[in-house]
Coordinates of C-alpha atoms and ligand atoms in Angstrom, one line a residue:
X612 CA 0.0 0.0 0.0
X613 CA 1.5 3.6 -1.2
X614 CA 2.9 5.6 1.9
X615 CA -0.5 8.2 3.1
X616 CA 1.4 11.7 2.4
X617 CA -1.6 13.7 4.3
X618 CA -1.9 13.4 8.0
X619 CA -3.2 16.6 8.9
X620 CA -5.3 19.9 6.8
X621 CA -2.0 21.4 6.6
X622 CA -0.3 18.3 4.4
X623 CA -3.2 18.2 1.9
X624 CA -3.5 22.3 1.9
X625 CA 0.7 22.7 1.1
X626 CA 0.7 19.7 -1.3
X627 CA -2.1 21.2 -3.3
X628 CA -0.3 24.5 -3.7
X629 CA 2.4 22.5 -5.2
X630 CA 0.2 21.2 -7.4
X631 CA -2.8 23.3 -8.2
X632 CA -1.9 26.6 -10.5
X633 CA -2.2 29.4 -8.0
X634 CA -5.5 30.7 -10.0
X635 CA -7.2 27.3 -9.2
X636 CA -5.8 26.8 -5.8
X637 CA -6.9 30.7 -4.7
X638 CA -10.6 29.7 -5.7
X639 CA -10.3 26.9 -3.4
X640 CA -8.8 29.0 -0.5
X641 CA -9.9 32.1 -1.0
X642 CA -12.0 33.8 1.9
X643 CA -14.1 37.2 1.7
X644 CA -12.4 40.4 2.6
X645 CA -9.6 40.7 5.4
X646 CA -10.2 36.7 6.5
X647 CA -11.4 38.2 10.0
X648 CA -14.3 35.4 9.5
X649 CA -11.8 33.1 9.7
X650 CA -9.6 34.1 11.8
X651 CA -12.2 34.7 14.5
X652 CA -14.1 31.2 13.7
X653 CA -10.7 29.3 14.1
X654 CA -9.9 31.4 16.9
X655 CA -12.8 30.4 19.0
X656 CA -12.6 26.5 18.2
X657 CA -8.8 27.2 19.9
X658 CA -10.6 28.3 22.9
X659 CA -12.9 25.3 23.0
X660 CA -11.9 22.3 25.1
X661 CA -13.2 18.4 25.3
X662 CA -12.9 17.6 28.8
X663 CA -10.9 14.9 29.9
X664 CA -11.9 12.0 31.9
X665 CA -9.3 8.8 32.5
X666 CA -9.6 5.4 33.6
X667 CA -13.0 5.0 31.7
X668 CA -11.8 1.5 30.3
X669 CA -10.9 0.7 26.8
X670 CA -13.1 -1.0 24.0
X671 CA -15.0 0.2 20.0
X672 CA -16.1 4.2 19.8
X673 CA -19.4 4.1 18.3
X674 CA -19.0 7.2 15.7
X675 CA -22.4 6.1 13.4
X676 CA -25.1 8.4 13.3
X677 CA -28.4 8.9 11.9
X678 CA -29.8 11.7 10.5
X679 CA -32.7 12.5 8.1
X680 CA -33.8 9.0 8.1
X681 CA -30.8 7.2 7.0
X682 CA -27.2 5.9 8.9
X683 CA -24.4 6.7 8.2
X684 CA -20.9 5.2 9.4
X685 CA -19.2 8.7 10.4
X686 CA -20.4 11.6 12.0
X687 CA -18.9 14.0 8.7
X688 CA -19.4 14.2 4.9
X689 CA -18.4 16.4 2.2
X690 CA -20.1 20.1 1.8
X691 CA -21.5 20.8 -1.4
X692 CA -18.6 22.6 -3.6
X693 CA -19.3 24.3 -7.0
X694 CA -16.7 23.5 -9.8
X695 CA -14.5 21.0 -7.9
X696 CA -13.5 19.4 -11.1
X697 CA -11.5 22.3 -11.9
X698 CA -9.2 20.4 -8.9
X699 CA -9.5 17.4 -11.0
X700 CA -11.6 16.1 -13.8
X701 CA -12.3 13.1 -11.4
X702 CA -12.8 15.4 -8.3
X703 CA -17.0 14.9 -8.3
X704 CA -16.9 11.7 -9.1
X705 CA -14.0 11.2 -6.3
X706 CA -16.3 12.4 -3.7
X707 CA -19.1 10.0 -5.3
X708 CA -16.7 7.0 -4.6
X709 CA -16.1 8.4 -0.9
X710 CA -19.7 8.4 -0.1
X711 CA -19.9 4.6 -0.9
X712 CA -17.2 3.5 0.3
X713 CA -17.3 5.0 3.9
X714 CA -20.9 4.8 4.1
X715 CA -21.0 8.4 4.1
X716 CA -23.5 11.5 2.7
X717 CA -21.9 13.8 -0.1
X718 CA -23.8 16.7 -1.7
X719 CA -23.5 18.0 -4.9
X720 CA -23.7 22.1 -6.0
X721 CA -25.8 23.6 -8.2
X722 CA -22.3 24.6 -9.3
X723 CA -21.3 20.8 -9.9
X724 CA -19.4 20.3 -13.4
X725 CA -21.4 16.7 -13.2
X726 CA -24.6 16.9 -14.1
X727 CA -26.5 15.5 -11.1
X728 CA -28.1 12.6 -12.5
X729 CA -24.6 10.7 -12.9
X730 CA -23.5 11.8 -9.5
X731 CA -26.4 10.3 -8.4
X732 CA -25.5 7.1 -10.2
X733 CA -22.5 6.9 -8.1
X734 CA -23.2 7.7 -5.0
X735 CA -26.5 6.0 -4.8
X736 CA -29.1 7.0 -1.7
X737 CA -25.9 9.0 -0.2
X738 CA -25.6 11.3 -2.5
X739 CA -27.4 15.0 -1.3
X740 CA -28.3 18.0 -4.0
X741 CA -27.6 21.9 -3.0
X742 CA -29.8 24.3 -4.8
X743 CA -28.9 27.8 -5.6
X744 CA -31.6 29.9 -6.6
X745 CA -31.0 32.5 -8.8
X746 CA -33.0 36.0 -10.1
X747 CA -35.5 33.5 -11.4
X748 CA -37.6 32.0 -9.3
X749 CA -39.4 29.5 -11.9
X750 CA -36.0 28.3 -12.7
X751 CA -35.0 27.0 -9.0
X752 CA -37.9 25.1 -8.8
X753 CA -37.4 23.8 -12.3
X754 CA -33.8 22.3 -11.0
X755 CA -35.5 21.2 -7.5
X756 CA -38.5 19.0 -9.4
X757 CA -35.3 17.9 -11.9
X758 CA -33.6 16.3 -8.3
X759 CA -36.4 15.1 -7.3
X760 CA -36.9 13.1 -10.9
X761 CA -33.7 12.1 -10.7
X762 CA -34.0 10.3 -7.6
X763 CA -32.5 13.1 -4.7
X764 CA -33.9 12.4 -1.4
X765 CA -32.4 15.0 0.3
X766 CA -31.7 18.7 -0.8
X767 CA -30.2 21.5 0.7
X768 CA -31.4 25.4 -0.5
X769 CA -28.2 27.4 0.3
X770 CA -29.6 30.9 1.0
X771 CA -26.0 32.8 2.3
X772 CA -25.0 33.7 -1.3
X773 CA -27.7 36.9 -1.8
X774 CA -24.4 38.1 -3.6
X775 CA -21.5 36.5 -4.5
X776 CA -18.9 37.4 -1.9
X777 CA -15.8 39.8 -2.7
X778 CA -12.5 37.2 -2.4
X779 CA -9.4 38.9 -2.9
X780 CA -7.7 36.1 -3.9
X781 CA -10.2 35.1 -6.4
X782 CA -10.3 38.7 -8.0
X783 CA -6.7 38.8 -8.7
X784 CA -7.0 36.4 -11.1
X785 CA -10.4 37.1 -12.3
X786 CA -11.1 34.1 -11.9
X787 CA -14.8 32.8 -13.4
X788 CA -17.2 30.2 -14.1
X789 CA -16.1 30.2 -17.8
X790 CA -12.4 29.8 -16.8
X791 CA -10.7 31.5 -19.6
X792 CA -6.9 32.0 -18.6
X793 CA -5.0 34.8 -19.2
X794 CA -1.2 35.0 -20.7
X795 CA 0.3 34.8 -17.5
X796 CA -2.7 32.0 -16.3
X797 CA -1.0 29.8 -19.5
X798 CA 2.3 29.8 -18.3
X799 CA 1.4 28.9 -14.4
X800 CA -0.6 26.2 -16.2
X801 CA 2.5 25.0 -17.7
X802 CA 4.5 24.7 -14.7
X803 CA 1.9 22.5 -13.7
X804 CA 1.8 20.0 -16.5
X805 CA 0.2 17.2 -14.8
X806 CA -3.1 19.0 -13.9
X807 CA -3.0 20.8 -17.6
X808 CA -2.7 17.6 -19.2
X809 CA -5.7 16.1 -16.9
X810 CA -7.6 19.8 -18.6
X811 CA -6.5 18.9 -22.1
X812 CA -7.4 15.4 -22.2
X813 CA -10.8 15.9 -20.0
X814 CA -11.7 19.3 -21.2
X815 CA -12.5 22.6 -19.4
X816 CA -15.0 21.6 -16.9
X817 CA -18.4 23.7 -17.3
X818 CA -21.6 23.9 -14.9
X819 CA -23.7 20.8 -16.0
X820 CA -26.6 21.7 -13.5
X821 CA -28.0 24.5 -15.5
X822 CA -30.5 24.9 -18.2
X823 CA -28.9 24.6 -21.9
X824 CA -30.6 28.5 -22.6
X825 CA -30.1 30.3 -19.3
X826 CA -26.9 32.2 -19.4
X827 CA -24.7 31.1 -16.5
X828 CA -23.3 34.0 -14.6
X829 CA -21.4 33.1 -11.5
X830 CA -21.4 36.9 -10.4
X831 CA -25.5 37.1 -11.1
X832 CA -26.8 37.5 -7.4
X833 CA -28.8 34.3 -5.5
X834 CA -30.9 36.5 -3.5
X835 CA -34.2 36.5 -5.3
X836 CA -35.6 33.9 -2.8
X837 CA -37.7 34.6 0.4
X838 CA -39.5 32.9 2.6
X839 CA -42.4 32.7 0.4
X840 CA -40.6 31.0 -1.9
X841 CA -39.0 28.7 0.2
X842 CA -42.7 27.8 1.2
X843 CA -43.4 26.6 -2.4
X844 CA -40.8 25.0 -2.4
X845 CA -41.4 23.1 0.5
X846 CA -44.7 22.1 -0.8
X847 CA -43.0 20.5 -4.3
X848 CA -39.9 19.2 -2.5
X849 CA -41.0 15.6 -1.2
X850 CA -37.9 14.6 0.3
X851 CA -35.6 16.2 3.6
X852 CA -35.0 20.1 2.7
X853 CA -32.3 21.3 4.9
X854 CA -31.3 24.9 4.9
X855 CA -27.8 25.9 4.8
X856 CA -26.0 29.5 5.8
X857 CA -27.8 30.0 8.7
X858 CA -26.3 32.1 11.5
X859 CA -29.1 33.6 13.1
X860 CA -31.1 31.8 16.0
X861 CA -34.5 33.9 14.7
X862 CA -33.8 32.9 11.5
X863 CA -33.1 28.9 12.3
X864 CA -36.6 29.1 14.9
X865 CA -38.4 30.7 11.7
X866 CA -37.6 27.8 9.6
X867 CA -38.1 24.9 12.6
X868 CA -41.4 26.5 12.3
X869 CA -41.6 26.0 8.4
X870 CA -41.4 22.6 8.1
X871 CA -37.2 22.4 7.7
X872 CA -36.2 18.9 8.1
X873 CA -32.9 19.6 9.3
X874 CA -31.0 23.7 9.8
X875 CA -27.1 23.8 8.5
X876 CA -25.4 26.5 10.5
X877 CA -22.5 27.0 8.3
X878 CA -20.0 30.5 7.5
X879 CA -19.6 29.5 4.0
X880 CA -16.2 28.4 4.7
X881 CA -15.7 32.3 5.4
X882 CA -16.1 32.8 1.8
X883 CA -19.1 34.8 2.2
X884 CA -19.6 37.7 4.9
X885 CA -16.0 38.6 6.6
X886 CA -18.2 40.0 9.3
X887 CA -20.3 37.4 10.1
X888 CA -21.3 36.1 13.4
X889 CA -18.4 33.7 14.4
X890 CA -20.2 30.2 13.2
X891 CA -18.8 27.8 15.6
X892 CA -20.5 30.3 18.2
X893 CA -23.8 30.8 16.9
X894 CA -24.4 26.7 16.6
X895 CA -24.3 26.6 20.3
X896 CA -27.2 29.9 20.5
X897 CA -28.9 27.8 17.9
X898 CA -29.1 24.8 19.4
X899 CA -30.6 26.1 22.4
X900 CA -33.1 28.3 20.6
X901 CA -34.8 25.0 19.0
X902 CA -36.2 22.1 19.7
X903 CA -34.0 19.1 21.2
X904 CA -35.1 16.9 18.1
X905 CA -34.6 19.5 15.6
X906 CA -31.6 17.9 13.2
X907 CA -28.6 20.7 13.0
X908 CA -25.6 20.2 10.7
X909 CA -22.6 22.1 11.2
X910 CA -20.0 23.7 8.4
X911 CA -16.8 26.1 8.6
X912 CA -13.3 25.5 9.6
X913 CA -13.1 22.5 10.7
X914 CA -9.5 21.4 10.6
X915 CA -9.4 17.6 12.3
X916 CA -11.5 15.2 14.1
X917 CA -11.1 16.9 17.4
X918 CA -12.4 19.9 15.7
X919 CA -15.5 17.8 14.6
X920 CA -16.2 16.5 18.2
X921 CA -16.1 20.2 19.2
X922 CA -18.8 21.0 17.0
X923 CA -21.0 17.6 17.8
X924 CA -20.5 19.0 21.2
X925 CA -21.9 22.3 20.4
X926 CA -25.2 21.2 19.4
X927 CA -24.8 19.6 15.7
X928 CA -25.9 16.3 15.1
X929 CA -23.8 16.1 11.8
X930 CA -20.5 18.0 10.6
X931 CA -19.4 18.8 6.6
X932 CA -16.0 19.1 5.4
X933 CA -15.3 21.5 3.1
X934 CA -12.2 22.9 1.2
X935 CA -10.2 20.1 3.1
X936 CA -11.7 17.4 0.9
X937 CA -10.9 19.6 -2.5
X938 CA -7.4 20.4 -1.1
X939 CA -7.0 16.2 -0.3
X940 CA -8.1 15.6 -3.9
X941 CA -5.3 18.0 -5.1
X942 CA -3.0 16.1 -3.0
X943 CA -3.6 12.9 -4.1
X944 CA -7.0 12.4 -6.3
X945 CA -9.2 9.8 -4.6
X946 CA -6.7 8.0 -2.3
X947 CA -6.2 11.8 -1.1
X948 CA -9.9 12.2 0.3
X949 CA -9.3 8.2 2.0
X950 CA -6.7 9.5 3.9
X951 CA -7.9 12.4 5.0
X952 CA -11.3 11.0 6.0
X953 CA -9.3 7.9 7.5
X954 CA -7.5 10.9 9.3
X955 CA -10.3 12.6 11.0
X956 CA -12.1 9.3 11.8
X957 CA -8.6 7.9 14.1
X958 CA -8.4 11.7 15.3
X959 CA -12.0 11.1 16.8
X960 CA -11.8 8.1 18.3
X961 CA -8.8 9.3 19.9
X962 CA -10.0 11.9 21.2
X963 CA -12.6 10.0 22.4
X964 CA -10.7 7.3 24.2
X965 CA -9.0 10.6 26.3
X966 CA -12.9 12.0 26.4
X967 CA -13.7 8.4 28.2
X968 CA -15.9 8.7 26.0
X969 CA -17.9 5.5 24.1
X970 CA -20.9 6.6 22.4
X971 CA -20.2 9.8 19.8
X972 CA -24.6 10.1 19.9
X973 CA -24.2 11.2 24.3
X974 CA -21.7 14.3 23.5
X975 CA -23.5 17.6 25.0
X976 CA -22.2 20.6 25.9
X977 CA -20.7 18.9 29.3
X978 CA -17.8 17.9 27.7
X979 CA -16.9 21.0 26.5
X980 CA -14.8 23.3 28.1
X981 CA -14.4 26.8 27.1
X982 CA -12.1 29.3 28.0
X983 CA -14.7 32.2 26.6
X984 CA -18.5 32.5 28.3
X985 CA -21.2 31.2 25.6
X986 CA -23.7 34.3 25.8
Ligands
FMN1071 C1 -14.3 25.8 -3.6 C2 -15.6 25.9 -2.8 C3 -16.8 26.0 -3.5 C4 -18.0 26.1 -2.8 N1 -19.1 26.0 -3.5 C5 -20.3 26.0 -2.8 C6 -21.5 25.8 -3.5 O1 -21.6 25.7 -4.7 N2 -22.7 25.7 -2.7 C7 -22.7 25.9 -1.3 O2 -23.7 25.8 -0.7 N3 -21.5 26.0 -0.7 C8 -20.3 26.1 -1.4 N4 -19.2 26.2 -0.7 C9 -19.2 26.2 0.8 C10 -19.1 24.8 1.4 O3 -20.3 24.1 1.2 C11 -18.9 24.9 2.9 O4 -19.9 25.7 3.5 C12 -17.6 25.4 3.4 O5 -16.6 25.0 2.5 C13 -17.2 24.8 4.7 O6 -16.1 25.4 5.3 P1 -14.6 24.7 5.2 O7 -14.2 24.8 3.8 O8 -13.9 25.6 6.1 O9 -14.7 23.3 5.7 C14 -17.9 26.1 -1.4 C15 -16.7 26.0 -0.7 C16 -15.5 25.9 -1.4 C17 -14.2 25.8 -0.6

């Protein structure tokens, strides 16, 4: 068996700047603004302890957990991503594999460069569909009914993109959906011949999620929808609808009340709104503002497995990965994403076996320890 090169975010993250032309790798890492988002979300999961607790005995860490009506062998899967094959033409289909072969749930972006119906075909009933909605209303609900044909059970309306957030690093390149490099874009390319050659045999990857005649636009603002349409669209969706980007304990309490089968607190990844409420902060306010059975799933900076017990701790019942799993693929393609989700999973149960700590489903806010006051 090859050597695992990635044992921590850091591994995957400086092996895919090796790799990645610095246009391709920016969209990946790029965060809104100044990064204060980021800085303050990673910041406060510093402050956050697990408490310790010794002699509890050895013995298995159960880590499954079930969520929206299905199990799942890990308490993570992958965020939706938009244009991940840009990484690698085999990202999506990468993160397909992953879901099958760890039992866990992937979602797929509006944004995907797979159409969904053969992402579906790979992962199977683990595969999850993100829905951006756009100026046009009619259109959103046209690509909702299209999962729903296809066979998605679960779909998540991401509603923290009313306008596309200002990135920096992402600007400098003007990077777009269209990808069209410029002179100097060519010549990084070419000092990175293995992921040009993977674009010249494969092609440029395009959105595959969008209507041949509508005019893709990844600037076009995603704000158009509101709570009445999210109504309507709880009426024609028949499967889960969870809502991601939420920050906001009024807002999460206002969708409980909707009918939201499960509430995604998640910062974008920091991508979105540099000013934002710190996320890994407002999950705990959230979880106390709803209901005990209410189904929370947690985004944003989450580093390594202790990271993810810190936020199961906090109130979610499930955690995403985000720009980890694209910088993993960058690293090394599929085999990249094994190790980093064999990574996290060893870096829970260890943390767990110092937790004393048997049962990943009992964690509360009692094991936490923080060095700041929750408000
Ligand atoms: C390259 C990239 C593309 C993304 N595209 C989407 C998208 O199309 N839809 C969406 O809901 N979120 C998107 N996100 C946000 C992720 O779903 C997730 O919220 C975020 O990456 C989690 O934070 P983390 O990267 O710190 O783990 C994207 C994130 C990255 C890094």
């Amino acid at each position: 068996m090859k050597k695992s090169s990635i044992h921590s975010l850091q591994d995957a993250r400086n092996l895919a700047k090796k790799k990645l032309p610095s246009m391709i790798f920016d969209y990946v890492d790029g965060v809104a603004l100044e990064g204060d988002g980021d800085y303050s979300n990673s910041e406060y999961f510093r402050t956050l302890k697990l408490s310790q607790n010794v002699l509890a005995g050895g013995g298995p860490k159960k880590i499954s957990k079930r969520i929206l009506g299905q199990s799942y062998d890990l308490p993570f899967g992958i965020a939706p991503m938009g244009m991940c094959n840009l990484v690698s033409s085999k990202a999506d289909v990468a993160i397909g594999k992953l879901a099958k072969k760890f039992n866990v749930p992937v979602c797929f972006s509006t944004m995907a460069s797979t159409s969904l119906e053969k992402t579906l075909r790979v992962t199977g009933d683990l595969g999850w569909f993100q829905l951006y909605v756009y100026d046009d209303l009619e259109s959103g609900l046209k690509l909702a009914k299209r999962a729903q044909t296809a066979g998605y059970k679960t779909l998540i309306l991401t509603v923290d993109v009313p306008e596309l957030g200002r990135r920096p690093k992402e600007l400098k390149h003007n990077f777009s959906a269209k990808f069209r490099p410029s002179y100097k874009q060519i010549l990084d390319c070419a000092m990175h011949p293995k992921w040009s050659l993977d674009l010249l045999i494969n092609g440029i990857p395009r959105p595959q999620n969008f209507d041949k005649d509508l005019k893709i636009d990844r600037n076009k603002p995603r704000g158009a929808a509101d709570w009445e349409f999210l109504k309507k669209l709880r009426e024609i969706w028949k499967g889960k609808l969870v809502i991601k980007g939420i920050l906001n304990p009024k807002d999460a309490l206002k969708l409980e009340r909707l009918g939201a089968d499960a509430i995604y607190v998640s910062g974008h990844g920091s991508r979105q709104f540099d000013s934002c409420p710190v996320p890994i902060h407002q999950l705990a306010k959230i979880r106390r503002s709803l209901k005990k059975s209410t189904v929370l799933i947690y985004d944003t900076g989450i580093r390594n497995g202790e990271d993810i017990l810190k936020a199961l701790c906090s109130g979610a019942d499930f955690v995403m990965i985000g720009k980890q799993a694209l910088f993993s693929i960058a690293a090394e393609g599929f085999e990249g994403l094994v190790q980093m989700t064999n990574n996290l999973k060893k870096e829970i149960e260890i943390a767990m076996a110092q937790m004393g700590t048997f049962d990943i489903n009992l964690l509360d806010t009692s094991n936490l320890e923080s060095t700041f006051k929750l408000k």
